[in-house]
Coordinates of C-alpha atoms and ligand atoms in Angstrom, one line a residue:
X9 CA 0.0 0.0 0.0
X10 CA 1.7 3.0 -1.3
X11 CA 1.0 6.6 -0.7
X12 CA -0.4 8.5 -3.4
X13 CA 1.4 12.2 -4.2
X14 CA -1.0 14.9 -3.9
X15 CA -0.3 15.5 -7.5
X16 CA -1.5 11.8 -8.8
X17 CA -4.7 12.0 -6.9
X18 CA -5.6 15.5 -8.5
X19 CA -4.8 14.0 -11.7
X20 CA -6.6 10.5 -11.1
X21 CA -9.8 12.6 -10.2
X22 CA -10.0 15.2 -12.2
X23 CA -13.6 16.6 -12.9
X24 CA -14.9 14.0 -15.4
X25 CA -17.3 15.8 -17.3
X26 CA -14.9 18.9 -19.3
X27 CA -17.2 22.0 -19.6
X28 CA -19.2 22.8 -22.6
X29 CA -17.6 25.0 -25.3
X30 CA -19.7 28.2 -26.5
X31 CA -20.4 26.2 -29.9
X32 CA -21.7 23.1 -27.9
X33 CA -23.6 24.8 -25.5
X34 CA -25.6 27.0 -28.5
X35 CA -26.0 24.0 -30.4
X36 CA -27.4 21.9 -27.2
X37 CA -29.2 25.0 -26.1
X38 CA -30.9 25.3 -29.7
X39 CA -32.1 21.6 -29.4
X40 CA -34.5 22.5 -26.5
X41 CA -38.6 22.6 -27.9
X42 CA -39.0 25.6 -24.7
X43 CA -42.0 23.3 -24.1
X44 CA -45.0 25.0 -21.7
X45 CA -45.6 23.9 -18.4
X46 CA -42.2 22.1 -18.6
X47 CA -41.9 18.6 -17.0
X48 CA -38.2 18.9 -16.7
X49 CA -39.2 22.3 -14.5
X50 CA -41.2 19.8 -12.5
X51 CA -39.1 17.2 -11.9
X52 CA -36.7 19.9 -10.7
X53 CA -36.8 20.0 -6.7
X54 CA -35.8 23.6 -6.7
X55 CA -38.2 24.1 -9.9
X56 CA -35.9 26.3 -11.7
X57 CA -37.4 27.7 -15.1
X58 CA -35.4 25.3 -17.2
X59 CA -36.5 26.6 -20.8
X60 CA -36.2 30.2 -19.7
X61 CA -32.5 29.7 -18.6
X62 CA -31.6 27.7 -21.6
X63 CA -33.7 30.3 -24.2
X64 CA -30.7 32.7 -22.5
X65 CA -28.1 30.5 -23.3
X66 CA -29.5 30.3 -27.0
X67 CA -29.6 33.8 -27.1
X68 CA -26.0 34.5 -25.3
X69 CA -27.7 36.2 -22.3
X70 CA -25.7 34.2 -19.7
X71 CA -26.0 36.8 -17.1
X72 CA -29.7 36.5 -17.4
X73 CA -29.4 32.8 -18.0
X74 CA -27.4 32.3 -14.4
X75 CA -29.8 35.0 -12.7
X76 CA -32.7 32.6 -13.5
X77 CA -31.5 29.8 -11.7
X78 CA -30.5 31.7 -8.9
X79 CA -33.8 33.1 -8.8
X80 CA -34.6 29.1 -7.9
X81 CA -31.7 27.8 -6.6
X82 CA -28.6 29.7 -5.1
X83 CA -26.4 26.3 -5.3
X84 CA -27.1 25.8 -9.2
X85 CA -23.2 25.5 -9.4
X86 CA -22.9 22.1 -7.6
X87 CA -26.3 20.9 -8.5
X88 CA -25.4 20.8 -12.2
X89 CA -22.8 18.4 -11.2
X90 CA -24.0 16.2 -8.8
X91 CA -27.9 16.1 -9.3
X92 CA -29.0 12.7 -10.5
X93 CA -30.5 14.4 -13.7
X94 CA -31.9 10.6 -15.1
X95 CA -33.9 10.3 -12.4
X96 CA -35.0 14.2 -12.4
X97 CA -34.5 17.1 -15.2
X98 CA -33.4 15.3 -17.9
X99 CA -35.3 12.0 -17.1
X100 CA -38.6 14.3 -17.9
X101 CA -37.4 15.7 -21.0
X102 CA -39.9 15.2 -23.9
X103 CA -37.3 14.6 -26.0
X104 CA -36.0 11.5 -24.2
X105 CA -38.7 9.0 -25.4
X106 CA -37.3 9.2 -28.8
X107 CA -34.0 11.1 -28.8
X108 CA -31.2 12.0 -26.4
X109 CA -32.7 14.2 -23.7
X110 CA -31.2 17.7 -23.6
X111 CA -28.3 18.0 -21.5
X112 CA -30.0 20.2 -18.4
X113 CA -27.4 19.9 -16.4
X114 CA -24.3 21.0 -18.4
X115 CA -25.6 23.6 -19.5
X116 CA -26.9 24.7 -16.2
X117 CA -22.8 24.3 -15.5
X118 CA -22.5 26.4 -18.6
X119 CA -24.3 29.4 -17.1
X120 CA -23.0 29.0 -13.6
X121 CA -19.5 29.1 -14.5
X122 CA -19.5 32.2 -16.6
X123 CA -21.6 33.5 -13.3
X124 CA -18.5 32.9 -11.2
X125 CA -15.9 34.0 -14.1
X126 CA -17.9 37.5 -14.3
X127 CA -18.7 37.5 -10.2
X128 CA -22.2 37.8 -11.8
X129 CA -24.3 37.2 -8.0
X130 CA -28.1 37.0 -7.4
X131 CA -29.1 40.5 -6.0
X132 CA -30.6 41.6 -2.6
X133 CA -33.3 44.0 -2.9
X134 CA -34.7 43.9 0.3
X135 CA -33.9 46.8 3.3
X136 CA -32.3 45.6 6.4
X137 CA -34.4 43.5 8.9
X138 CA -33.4 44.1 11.6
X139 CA -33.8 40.4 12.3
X140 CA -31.5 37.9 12.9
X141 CA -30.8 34.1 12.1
X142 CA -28.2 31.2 13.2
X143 CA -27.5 28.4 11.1
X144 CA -25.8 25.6 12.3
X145 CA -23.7 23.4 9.4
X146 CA -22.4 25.1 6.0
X147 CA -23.5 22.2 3.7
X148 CA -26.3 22.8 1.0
X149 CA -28.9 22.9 3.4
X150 CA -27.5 25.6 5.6
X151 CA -25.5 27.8 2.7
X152 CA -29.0 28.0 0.9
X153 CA -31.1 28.5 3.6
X154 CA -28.9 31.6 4.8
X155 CA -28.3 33.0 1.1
X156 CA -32.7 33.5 0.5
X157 CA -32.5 34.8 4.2
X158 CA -30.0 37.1 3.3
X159 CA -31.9 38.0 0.0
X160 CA -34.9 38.8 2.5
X161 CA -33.0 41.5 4.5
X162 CA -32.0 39.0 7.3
X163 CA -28.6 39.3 8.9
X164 CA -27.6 35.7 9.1
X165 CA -24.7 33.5 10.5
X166 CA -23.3 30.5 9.9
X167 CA -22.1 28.5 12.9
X168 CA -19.5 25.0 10.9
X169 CA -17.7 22.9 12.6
X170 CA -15.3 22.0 10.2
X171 CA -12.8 24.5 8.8
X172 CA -14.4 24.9 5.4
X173 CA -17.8 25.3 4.1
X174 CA -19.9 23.5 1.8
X175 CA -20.5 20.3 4.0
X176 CA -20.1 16.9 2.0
X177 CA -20.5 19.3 -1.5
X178 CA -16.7 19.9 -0.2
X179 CA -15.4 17.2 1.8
X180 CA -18.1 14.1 0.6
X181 CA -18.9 14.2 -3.3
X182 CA -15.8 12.9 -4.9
X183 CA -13.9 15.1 -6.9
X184 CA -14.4 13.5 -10.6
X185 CA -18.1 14.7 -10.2
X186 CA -17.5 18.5 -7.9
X187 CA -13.7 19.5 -6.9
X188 CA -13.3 21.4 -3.9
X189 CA -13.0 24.8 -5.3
X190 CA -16.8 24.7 -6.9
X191 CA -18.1 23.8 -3.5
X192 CA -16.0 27.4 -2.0
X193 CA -16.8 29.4 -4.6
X194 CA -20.4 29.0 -4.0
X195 CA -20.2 29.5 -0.3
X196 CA -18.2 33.0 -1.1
X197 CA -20.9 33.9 -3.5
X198 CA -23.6 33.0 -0.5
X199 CA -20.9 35.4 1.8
X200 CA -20.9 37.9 -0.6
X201 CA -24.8 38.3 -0.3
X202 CA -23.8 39.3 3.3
X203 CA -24.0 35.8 4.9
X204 CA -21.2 35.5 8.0
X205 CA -19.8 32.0 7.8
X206 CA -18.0 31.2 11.1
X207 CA -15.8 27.8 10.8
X208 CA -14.5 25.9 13.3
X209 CA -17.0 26.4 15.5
X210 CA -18.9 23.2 17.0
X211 CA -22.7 23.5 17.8
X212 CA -22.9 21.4 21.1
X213 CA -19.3 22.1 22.2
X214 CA -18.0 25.0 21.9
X215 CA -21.3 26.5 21.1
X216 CA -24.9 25.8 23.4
X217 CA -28.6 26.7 22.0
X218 CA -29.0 29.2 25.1
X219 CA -26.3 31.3 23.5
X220 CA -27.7 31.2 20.3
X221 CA -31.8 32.0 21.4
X222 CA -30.5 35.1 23.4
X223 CA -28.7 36.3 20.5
X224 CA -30.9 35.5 17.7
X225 CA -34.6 35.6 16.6
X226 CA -34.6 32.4 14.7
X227 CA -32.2 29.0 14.7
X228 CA -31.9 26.6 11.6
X229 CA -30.0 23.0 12.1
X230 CA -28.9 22.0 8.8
X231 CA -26.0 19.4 10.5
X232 CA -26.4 16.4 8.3
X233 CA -25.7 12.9 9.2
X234 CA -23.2 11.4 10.8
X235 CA -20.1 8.8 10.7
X236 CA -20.4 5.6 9.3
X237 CA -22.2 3.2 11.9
X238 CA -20.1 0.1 12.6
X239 CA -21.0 -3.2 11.5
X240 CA -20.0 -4.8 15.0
X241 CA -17.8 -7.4 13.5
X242 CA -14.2 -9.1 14.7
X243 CA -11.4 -7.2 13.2
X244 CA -13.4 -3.7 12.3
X245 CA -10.7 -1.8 13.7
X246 CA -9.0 -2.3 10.8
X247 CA -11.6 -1.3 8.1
X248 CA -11.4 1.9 6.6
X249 CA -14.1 4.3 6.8
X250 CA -15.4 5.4 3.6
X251 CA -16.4 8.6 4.0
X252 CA -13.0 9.2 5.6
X253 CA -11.6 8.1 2.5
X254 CA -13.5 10.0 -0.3
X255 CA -12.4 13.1 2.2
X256 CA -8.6 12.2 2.3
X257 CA -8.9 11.9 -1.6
X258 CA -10.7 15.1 -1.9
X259 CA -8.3 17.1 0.0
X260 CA -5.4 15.3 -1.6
X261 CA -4.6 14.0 1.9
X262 CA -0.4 12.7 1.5
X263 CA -1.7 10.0 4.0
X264 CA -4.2 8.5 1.4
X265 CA -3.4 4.7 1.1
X266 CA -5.2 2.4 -1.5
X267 CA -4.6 -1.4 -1.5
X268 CA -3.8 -3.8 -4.2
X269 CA -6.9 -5.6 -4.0
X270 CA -9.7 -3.6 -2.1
X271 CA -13.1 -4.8 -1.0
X272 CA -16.1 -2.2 -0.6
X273 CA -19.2 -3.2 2.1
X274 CA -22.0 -1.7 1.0
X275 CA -23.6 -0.9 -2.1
X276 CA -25.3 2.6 -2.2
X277 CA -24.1 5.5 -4.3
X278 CA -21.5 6.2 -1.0
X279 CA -20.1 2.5 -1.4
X280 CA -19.8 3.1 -5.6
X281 CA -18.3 6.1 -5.0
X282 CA -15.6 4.4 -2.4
X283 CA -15.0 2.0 -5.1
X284 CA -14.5 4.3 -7.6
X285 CA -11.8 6.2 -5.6
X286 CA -9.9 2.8 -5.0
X287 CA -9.9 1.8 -9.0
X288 CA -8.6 5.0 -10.2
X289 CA -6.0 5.6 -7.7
X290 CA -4.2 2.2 -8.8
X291 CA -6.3 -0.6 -6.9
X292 CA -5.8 -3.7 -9.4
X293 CA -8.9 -5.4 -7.8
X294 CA -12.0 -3.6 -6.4
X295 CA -14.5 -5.9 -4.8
X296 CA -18.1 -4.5 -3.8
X297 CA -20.1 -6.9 -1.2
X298 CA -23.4 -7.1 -0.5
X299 CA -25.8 -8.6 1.8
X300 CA -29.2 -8.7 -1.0
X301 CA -28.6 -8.8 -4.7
X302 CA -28.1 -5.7 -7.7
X303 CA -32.3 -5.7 -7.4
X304 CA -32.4 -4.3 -4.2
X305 CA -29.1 -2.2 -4.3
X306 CA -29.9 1.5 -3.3
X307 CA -27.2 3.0 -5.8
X308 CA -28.8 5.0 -8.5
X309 CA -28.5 2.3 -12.0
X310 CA -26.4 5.0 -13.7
X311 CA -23.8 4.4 -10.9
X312 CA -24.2 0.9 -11.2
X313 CA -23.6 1.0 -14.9
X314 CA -20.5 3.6 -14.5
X315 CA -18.9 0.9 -12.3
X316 CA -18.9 -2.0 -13.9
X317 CA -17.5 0.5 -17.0
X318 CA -14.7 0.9 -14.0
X319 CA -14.1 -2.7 -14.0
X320 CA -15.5 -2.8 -10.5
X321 CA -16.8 -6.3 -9.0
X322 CA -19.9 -7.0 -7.3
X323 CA -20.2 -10.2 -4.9
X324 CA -24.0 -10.2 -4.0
X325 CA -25.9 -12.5 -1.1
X326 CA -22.5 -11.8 0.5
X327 CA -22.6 -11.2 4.2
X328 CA -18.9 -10.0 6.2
X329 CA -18.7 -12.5 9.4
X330 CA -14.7 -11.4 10.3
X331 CA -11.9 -9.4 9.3
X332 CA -8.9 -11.9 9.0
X333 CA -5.9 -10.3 10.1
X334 CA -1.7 -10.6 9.5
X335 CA 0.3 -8.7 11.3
X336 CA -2.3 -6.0 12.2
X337 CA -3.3 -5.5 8.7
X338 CA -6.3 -7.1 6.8
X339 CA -5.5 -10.2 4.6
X340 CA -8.9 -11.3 4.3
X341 CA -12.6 -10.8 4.9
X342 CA -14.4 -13.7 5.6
X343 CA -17.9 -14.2 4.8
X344 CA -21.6 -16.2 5.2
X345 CA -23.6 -16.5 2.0
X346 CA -27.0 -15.3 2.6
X347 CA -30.5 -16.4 1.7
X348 CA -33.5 -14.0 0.6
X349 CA -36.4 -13.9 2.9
X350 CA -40.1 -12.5 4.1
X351 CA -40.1 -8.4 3.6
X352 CA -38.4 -6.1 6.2
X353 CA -38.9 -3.3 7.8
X354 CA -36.7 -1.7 4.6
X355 CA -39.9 -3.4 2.6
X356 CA -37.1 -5.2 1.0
X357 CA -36.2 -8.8 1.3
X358 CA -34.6 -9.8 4.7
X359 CA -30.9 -11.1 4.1
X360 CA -30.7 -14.6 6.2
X361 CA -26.8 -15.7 6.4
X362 CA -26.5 -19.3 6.3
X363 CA -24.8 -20.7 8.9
X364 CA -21.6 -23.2 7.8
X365 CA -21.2 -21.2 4.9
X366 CA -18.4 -19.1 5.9
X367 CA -15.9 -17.9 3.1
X368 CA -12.8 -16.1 2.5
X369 CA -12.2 -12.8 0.2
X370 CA -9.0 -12.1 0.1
X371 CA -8.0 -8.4 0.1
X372 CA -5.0 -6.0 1.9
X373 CA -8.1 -3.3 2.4
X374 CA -11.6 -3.3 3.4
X375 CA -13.2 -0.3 3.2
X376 CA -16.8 0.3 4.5
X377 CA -19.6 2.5 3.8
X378 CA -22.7 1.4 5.1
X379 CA -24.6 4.8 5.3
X380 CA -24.2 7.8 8.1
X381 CA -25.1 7.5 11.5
X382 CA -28.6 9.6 12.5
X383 CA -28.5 13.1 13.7
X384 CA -26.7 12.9 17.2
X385 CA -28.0 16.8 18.4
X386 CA -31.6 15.6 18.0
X387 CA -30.8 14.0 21.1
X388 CA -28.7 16.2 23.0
X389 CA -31.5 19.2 22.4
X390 CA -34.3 17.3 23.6
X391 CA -35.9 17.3 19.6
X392 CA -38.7 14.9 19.1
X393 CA -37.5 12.6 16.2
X394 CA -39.2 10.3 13.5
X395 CA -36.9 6.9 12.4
X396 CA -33.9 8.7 14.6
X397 CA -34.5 12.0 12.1
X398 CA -35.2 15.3 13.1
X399 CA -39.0 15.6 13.5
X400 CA -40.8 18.6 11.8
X401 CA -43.7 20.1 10.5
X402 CA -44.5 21.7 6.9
X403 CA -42.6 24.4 8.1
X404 CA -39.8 22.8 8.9
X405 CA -40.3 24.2 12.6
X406 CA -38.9 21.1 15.5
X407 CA -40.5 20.4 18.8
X408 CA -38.4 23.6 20.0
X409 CA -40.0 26.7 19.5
X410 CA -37.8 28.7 17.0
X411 CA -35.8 25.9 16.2
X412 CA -36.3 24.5 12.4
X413 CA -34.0 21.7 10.7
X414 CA -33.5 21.3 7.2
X415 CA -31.5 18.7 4.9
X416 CA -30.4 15.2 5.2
X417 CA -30.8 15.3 9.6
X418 CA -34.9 15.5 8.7
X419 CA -34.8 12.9 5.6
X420 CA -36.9 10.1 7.0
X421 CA -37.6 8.9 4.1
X422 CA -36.5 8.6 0.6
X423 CA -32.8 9.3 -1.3
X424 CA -31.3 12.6 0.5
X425 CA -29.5 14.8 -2.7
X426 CA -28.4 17.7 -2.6
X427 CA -31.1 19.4 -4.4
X428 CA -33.5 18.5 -1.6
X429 CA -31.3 20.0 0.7
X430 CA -31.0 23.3 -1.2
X431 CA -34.7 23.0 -1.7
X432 CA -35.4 22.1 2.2
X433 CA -33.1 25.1 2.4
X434 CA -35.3 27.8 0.5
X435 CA -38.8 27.1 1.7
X436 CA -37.5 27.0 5.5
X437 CA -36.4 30.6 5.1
X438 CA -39.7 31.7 3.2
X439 CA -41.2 30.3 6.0
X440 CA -39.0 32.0 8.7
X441 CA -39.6 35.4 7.0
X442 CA -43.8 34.8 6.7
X443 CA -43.5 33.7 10.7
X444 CA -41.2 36.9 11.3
X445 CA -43.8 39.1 9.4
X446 CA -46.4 37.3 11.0
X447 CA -45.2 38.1 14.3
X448 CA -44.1 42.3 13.5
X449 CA -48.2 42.2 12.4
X450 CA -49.1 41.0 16.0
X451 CA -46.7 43.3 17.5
X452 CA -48.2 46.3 16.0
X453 CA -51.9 44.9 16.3
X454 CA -51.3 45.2 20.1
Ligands
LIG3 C1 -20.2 10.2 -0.2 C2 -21.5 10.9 -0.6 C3 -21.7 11.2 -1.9 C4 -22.8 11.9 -2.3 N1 -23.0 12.2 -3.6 C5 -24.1 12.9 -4.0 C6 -24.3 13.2 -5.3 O1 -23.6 12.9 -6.2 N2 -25.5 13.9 -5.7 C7 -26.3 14.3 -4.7 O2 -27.3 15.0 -5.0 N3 -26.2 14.0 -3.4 C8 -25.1 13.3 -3.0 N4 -24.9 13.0 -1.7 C9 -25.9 13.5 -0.7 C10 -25.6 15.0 -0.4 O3 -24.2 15.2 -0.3 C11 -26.4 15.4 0.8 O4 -27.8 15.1 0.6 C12 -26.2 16.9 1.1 O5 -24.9 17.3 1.2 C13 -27.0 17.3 2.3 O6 -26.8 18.6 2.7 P1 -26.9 19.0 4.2 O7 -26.5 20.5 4.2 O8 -28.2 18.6 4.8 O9 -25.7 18.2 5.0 P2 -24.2 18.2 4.9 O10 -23.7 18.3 3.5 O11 -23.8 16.9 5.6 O12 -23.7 19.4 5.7 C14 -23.9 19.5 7.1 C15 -22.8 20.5 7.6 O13 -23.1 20.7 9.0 C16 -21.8 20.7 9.7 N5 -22.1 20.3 11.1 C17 -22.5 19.1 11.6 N6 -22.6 19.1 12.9 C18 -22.3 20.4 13.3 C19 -22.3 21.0 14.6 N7 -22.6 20.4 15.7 N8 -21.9 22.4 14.6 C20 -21.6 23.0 13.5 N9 -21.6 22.4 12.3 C21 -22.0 21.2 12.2 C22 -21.0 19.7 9.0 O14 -19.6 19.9 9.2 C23 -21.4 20.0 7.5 O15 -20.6 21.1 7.0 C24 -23.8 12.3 -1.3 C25 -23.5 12.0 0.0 C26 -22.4 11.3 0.4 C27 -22.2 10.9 1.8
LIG4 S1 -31.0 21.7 -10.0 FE1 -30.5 19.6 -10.6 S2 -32.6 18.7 -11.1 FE2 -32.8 21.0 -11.1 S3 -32.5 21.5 -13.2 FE3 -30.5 21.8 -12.2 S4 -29.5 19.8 -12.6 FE4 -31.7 19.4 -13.0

């Protein structure tokens, strides 16, 4: 296990897609029908206008292109990279059931990127407040939330633990789909609509909610998930964490590792994305292992598709029992095979390991990414919770008066993207600035 240079991991994980020339992007742009009442608009979480932003392009208005999608979505920059467009934008696109849907999402890329070349930014119109907000965590969620609040005359800060923004857009998403910089650009751009961003600065530690309700007239958690939960098996010690992974390889981390022959646990876009790290920074062998088979995988099918492309291998109805280890260091996993059963509580088939079945994998790294651990500050505030998420109402408002949460920490159910986030992010500070006029009206009434 070698060491990669900083330099070879940049290289290895370059942005995949290159952006679009000016010819390509007229020529896509020209393809769109501008259809009424647009699906792709609708299968949009943040609804941006899609034909109105792409009619700009066509007719080299990029500033009025960009300021469309902003008028939508503040993070359009990282959501044209990292959206899932099959499944939303493009998969509506009237022109998919016969031709090649249009390309949404480059040439949303297109537009935001001559946005931050020209330090074109959406505009606040809106007199000073007065009021104030706190957001704790600068991921998608947060940075979104506090940009419209700052667009409604709200002085708002930023309270992150880490020491830079942008949450897993910056440390999580792995650099062949959003480098680093795209992820700080955008949180500038959301400081530069007059956003404080305070890093290094631990909600829970070096922070308490007292502090924060004295000083402010509204809180917003936007904290995420957590770690990667263990899988409570003999040997984990030496399993790699996978989120700590993408992050080492994402900040070109000297200390990055990569075995010969790596196995992944897990088989969500997290685990793909693990595997995809390990291949391209010079694993010869990258196994994937799974407990239910590629039916009930929760990776998107795109992703499934672009690893196998990888040369990536998938062992199904594959459950890890034991970490085998030589000298401190893994040699082996070994595993049960497992049997399909009666519906869960997943609503998927149970996975039953077989007992006497055991087998070895051999590998010199396991790596595991299993999902992130539930929303630890639900508990320490005292927040009512549904399936360990933060609990709240249409109006993103918690059990705690004047506390709301936002982003993957209330995503009970269904995928969390980043889109929802920035979405989540957006309605919970329209609703923050109807409650905040609500409450001026009362105020004056008595
Ligand atoms: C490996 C991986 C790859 C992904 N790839 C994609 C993708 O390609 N496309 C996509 O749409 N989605 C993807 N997602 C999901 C997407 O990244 C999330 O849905 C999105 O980032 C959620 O935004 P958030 O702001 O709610 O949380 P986060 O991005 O997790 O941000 C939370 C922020 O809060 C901070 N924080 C936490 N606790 C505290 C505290 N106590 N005090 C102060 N700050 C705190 C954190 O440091 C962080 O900056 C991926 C997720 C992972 C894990
Ligand atoms: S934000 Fe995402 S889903 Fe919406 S139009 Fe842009 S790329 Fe498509």
């Amino acid at each position: 296990m070698e060491p990669a240079s900083s330099v070879e991991i940049a290289q290895a994980l370059a942005e995949q897609l290159p952006p679009l020339s000016a010819n390509a992007a007229a020529v896509e742009a020209d393809r769109c029908l501008y259809c009424y009442d647009a699906p792709c608009t609708h299968a949009c979480p943040t609804h941006i206008d899609i034909p109105r932003f792409i009619k700009k392009i066509a007719s080299r208005n990029l500033r009025g292109s960009a300021e469309t999608i902003f008028a939508s979505n503040l993070l359009g920059a990282t959501c044209a990279r990292v959206c899932p467009v099959q499944e939303l934008c493009e998969g509506a696109c009237v022109l998919g059931a016969d031709h090649k849907p249009i390309s949404i999402g480059r040439l949303q890329r297109y537009a935001m990127d001559y946005a931050r070349d020209h330090r074109i930014y959406p505009s606040v119109k809106a007199a000073p407040s007065g009021l104030s907000v706190a957001v704790i965590g600068a991921g998608p969620a947060g940075l979104s939330c506090a940009g419209e609040l700052a667009k409604l005359g709200h002085a708002v800060t930023i309270f992150e633990k880490r020491s830079l923004p942008g949450g897993l857009s910056t440390y999580g998403i792995i650099a062949l789909r959003e480098p680093v910089g795209v992820a700080i650009d955008e949180a500038r751009m959301i400081e530069a609509l007059g956003v404080e961003i305070r890093t290094g600065i631990e909600f829970g530690d070096n922070l308490t909610l007292a502090e924060l309700q004295d000083n402010f007239d509204s809180i917003v958690i936007g904290v995420g998930l957590g770690r990667t939960p263990e899988l409570g098996i003999e040997g984990e010690e030496a399993i790699v964490d996978g989120l700590e992974l993408i992050e080492a390889s994402k900040t070109c981390a000297e200390s990055l590792k990569i075995g010969r022959n790596v196995i992944v646990i897990g088989a969500g876009n997290t685990a793909i994305d693990c595997a995809t790290v390990a291949r391209r920074l010079g694993a010869d062998r990258v196994t994937m292992v799974y407990r239910r088979t590629d039916r009930e995988m929760t990776c998107y099918e795109h992703e499934y598709d672009f690893a196998r492309k990888e040369g990536i291998e998938f062992r199904f109805l594959t459950q890890p029992a034991r970490v085998l280890l030589g000298g401190g260091l893994p040699v082996g996993l070994e595993c049960l095979r497992v049997e399909l059963g009666a519906p869960d509580a997943s609503g998927r088939p149970s996975p039953n390991a077989v007992s006497g079945s055991e087998f070895v994998l051999h590998a010199d790294q396991i790596v595991k990414a299993i999902g992130q651990q539930r929303p630890s500050l639900a508990k320490l505030l005292g927040l009512e919770t549904k399936k360990s998420f933060i609990a709240v109402d249409d109006n993103f408002q918690t059990s705690v008066p004047g506390v709301n949460a936002i982003g993957d920490c209330i995503r009970a159910t269904g995928a969390a993207s980043t889109v929802m986030a920035v979405e989540d992010g957006k309605l919970a500070a329209a609703a923050i600035h109807r409650q905040f006029a609500s409450l001026s009206t009362t105020a004056e009434d008595n």
